Coordinates of C-alpha atoms in Angstrom, one line a residue:
Chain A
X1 CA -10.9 14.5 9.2
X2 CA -9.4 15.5 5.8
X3 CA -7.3 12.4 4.2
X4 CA -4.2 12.8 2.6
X5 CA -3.7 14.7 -0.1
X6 CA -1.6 13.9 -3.5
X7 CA -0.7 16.5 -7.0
X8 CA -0.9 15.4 -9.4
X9 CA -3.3 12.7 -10.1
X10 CA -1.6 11.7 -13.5
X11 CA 1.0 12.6 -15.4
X12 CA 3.4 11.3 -18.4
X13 CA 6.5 12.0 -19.3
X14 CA 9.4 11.4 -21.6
X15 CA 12.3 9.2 -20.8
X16 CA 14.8 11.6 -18.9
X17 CA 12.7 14.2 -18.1
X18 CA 12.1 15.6 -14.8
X19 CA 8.8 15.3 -12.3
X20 CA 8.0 16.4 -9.1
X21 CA 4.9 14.5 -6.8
X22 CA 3.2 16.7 -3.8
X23 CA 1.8 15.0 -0.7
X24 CA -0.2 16.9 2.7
X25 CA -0.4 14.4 4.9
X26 CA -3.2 14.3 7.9
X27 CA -2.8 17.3 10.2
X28 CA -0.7 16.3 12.9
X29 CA 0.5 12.8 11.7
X30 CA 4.6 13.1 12.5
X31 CA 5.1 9.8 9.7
X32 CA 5.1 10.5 6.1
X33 CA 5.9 7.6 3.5
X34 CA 6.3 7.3 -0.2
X35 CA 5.6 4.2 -1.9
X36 CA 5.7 3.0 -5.3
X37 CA 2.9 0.2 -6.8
X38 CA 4.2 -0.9 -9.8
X39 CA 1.2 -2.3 -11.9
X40 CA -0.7 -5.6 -10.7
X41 CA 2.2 -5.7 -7.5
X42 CA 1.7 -4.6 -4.0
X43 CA 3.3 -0.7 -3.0
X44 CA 6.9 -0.9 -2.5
X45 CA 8.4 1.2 0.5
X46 CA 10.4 4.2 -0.8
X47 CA 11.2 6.3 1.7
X48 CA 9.9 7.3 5.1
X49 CA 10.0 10.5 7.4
X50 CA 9.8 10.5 10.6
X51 CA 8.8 14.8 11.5
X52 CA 11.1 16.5 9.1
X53 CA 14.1 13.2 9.1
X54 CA 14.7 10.6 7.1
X55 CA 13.9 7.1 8.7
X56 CA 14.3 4.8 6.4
X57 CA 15.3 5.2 2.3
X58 CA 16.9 1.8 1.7
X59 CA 14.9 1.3 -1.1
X60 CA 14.8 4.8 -3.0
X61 CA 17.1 4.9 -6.1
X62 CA 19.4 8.0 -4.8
X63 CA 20.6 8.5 -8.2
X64 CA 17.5 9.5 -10.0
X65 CA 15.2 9.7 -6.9
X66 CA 15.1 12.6 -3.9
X67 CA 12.4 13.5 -1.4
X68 CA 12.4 15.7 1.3
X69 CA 9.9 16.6 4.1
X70 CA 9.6 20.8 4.7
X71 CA 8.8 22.1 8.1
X72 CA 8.0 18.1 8.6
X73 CA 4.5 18.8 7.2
X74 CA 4.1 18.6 2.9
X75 CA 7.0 16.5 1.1
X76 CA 7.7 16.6 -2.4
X77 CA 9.5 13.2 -4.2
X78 CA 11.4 14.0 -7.1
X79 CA 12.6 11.7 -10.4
X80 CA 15.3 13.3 -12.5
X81 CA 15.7 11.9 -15.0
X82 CA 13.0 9.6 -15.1
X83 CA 13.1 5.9 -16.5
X84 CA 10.5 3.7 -18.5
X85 CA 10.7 1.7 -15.4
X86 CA 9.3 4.1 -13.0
X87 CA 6.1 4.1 -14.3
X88 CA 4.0 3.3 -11.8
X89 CA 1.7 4.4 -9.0
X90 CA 3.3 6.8 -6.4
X91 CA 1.6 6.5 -3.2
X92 CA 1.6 8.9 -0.1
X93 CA 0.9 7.6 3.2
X94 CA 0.7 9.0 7.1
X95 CA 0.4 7.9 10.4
X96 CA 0.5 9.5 14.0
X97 CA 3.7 8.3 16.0
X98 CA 3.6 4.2 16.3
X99 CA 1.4 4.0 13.3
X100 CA -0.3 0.9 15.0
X101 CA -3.6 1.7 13.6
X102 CA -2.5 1.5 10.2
X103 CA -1.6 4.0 7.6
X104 CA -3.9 6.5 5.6
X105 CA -3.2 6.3 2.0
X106 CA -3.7 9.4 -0.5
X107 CA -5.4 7.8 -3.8
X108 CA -2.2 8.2 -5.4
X109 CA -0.3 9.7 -8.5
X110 CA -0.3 7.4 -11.5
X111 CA 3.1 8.3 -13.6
X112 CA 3.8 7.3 -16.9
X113 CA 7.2 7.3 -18.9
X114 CA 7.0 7.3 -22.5
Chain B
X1 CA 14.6 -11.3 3.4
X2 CA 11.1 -10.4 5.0
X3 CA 8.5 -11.9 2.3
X4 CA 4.7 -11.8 2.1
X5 CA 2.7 -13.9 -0.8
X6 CA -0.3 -14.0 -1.5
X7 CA -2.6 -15.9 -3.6
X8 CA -4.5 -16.6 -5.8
X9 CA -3.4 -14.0 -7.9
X10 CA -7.3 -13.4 -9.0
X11 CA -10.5 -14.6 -8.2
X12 CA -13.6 -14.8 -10.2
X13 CA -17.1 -15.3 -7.9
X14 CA -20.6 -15.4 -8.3
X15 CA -22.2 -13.7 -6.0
X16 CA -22.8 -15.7 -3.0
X17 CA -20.3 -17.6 -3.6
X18 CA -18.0 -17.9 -0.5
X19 CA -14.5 -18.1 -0.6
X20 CA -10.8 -17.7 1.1
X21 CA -7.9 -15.6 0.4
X22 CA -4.6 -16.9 1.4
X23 CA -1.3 -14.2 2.8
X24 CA 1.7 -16.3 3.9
X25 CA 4.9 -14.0 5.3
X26 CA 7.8 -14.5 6.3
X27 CA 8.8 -11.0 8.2
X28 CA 10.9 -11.0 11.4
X29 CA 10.3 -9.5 14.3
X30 CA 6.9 -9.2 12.9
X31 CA 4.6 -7.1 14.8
X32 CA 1.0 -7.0 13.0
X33 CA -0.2 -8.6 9.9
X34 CA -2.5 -5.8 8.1
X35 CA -5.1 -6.1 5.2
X36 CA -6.2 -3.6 2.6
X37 CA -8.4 -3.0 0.3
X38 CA -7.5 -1.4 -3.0
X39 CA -10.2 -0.2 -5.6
X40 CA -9.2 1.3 -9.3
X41 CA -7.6 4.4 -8.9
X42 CA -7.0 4.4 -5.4
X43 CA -5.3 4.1 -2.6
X44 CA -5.3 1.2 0.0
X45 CA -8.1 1.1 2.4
X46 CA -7.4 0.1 5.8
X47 CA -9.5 -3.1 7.2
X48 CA -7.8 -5.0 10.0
X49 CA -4.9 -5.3 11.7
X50 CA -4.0 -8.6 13.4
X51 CA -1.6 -8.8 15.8
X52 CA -1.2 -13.0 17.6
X53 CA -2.0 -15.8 16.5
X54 CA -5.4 -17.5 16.7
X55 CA -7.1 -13.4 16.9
X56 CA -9.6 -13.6 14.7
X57 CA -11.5 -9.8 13.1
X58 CA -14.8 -9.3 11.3
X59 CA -16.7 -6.4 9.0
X60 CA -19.7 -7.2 7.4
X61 CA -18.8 -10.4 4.7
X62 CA -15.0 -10.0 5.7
X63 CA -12.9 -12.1 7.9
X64 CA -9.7 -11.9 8.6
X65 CA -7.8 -14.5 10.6
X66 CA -3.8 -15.0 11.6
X67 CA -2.0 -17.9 12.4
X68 CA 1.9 -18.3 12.8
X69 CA 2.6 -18.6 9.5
X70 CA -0.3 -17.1 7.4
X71 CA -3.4 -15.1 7.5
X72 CA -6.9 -15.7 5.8
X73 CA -9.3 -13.4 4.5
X74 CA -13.2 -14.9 4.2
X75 CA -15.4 -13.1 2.0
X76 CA -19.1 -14.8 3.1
X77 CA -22.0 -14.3 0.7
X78 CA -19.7 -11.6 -1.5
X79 CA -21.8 -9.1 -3.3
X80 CA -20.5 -7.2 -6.8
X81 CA -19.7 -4.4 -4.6
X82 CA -16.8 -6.5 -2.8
X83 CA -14.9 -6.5 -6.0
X84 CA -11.3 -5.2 -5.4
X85 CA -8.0 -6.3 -4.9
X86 CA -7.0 -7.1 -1.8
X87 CA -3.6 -6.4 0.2
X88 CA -2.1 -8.1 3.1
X89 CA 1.1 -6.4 4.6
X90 CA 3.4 -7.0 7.8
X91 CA 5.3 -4.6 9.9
X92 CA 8.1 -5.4 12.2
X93 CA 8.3 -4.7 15.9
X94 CA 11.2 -2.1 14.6
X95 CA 10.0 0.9 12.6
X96 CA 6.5 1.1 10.7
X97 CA 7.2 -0.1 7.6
X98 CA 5.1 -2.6 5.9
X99 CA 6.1 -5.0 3.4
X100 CA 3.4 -5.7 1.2
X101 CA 2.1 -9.1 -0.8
X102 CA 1.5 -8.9 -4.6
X103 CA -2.7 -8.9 -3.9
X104 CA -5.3 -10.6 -4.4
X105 CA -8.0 -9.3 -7.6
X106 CA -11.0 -10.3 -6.7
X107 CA -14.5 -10.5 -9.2
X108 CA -17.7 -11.0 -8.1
X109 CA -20.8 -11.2 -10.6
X110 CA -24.1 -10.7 -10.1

């Protein structure tokens, strides 16, 4: 079984530019999450999807942050314009409906504003 | 507000050495108590989930128990290879998502 999938592995960025993450999640898993590990912290719920929906994004900064979930398969998350703060680990995760098993993480996109 | 700690922050071994790793939560309605492991430049790795109090899971030099308040993670015997940080999380009853502690770094040398 393929894991999940994550573009770019790195990249940096100047303070209030504009950068886009890409996640594929495993084939057939209808829960998609974004989380954010700050460094030497645990990963921090941003949003989740639940198919192509939004279940939960009480914790994504709508002013600077978007993410959306095409055809409830690949999402994208967005930061414009990005902060000093946001630099940090972006993590994609799936599970199948229930998610009791656990998540499967993708290894990640490590961000860095400069 | 749902809560998980963990500690120690890091932990240095020798190898051999045995030791426990501490995850205390607060989380209502919580539904399962998970640990991860985490190695540089990567995602969390799923280990166990633990769902009532007094259930008890192994693999290989890990052990992970749960009681009402907190959940332990043994490492028997480590070896250099069981260097990592580790993660506990909880999930409530409602929805899937899982709060996560700060970790535990863990160092074992040969």
């Amino acid at each position: 079984e393929a894991g999940v999938a994550q573009s770019p592995r790195y990249k940096i960025i100047e303070k209030r530019q504009s950068v886009a993450f890409w996640c594929n999640p495993i084939s057939g898993h209808a829960t998609l999450y974004w989380y954010q590990q700050i460094l030497g912290q645990g990963p921090k719920l941003l949003i989740q999807f639940q198919n192509n929906g939004v279940v939960d994004d009480s914790q994504l900064p709508k002013d600077r942050f978007s993410a959306e979930r095409l055809k409830g398969v690949d999402s994208t998350l967005k930061i414009q314009p990005a902060k000093l703060e946001d630099s940090a680990v972006y993590l994609c995760a799936s599970s199948s409906t229930g998610g009791a098993a656990g998540y499967t993480f993708g290894s990640g996109t490590r961000l860095t504003v400069v | 507000e749902d809560q998980v700690t963990q500690s120690p922050e890091a932990l240095r071994l020798q190898e051999g050495e045995s030791s426990s790793l501490n995850c205390s939560y607060t989380v209502s309605g919580l539904r399962g108590l998970f640990w991860y492991r985490q190695d540089p430049g990567k995602g969390p790795e799923f280990l166990f989930t633990l769902y009532s109090a007094g259930e008890e899971k192994e693999k290989e030099r890990l052990k992970a128990t749960l009681t009402k308040k907190e959940s332990f993670l043994h490492i028997t015997a480590p070896k250099p290879e069981d260097s990592a940080t580790y993660l506990c999380a909880g999930i409530k009853a409602a929805g899937n998502k899982l709060t996560f502690g700060g970790g535990t770094r863990v160092l074992v040398k040969p």
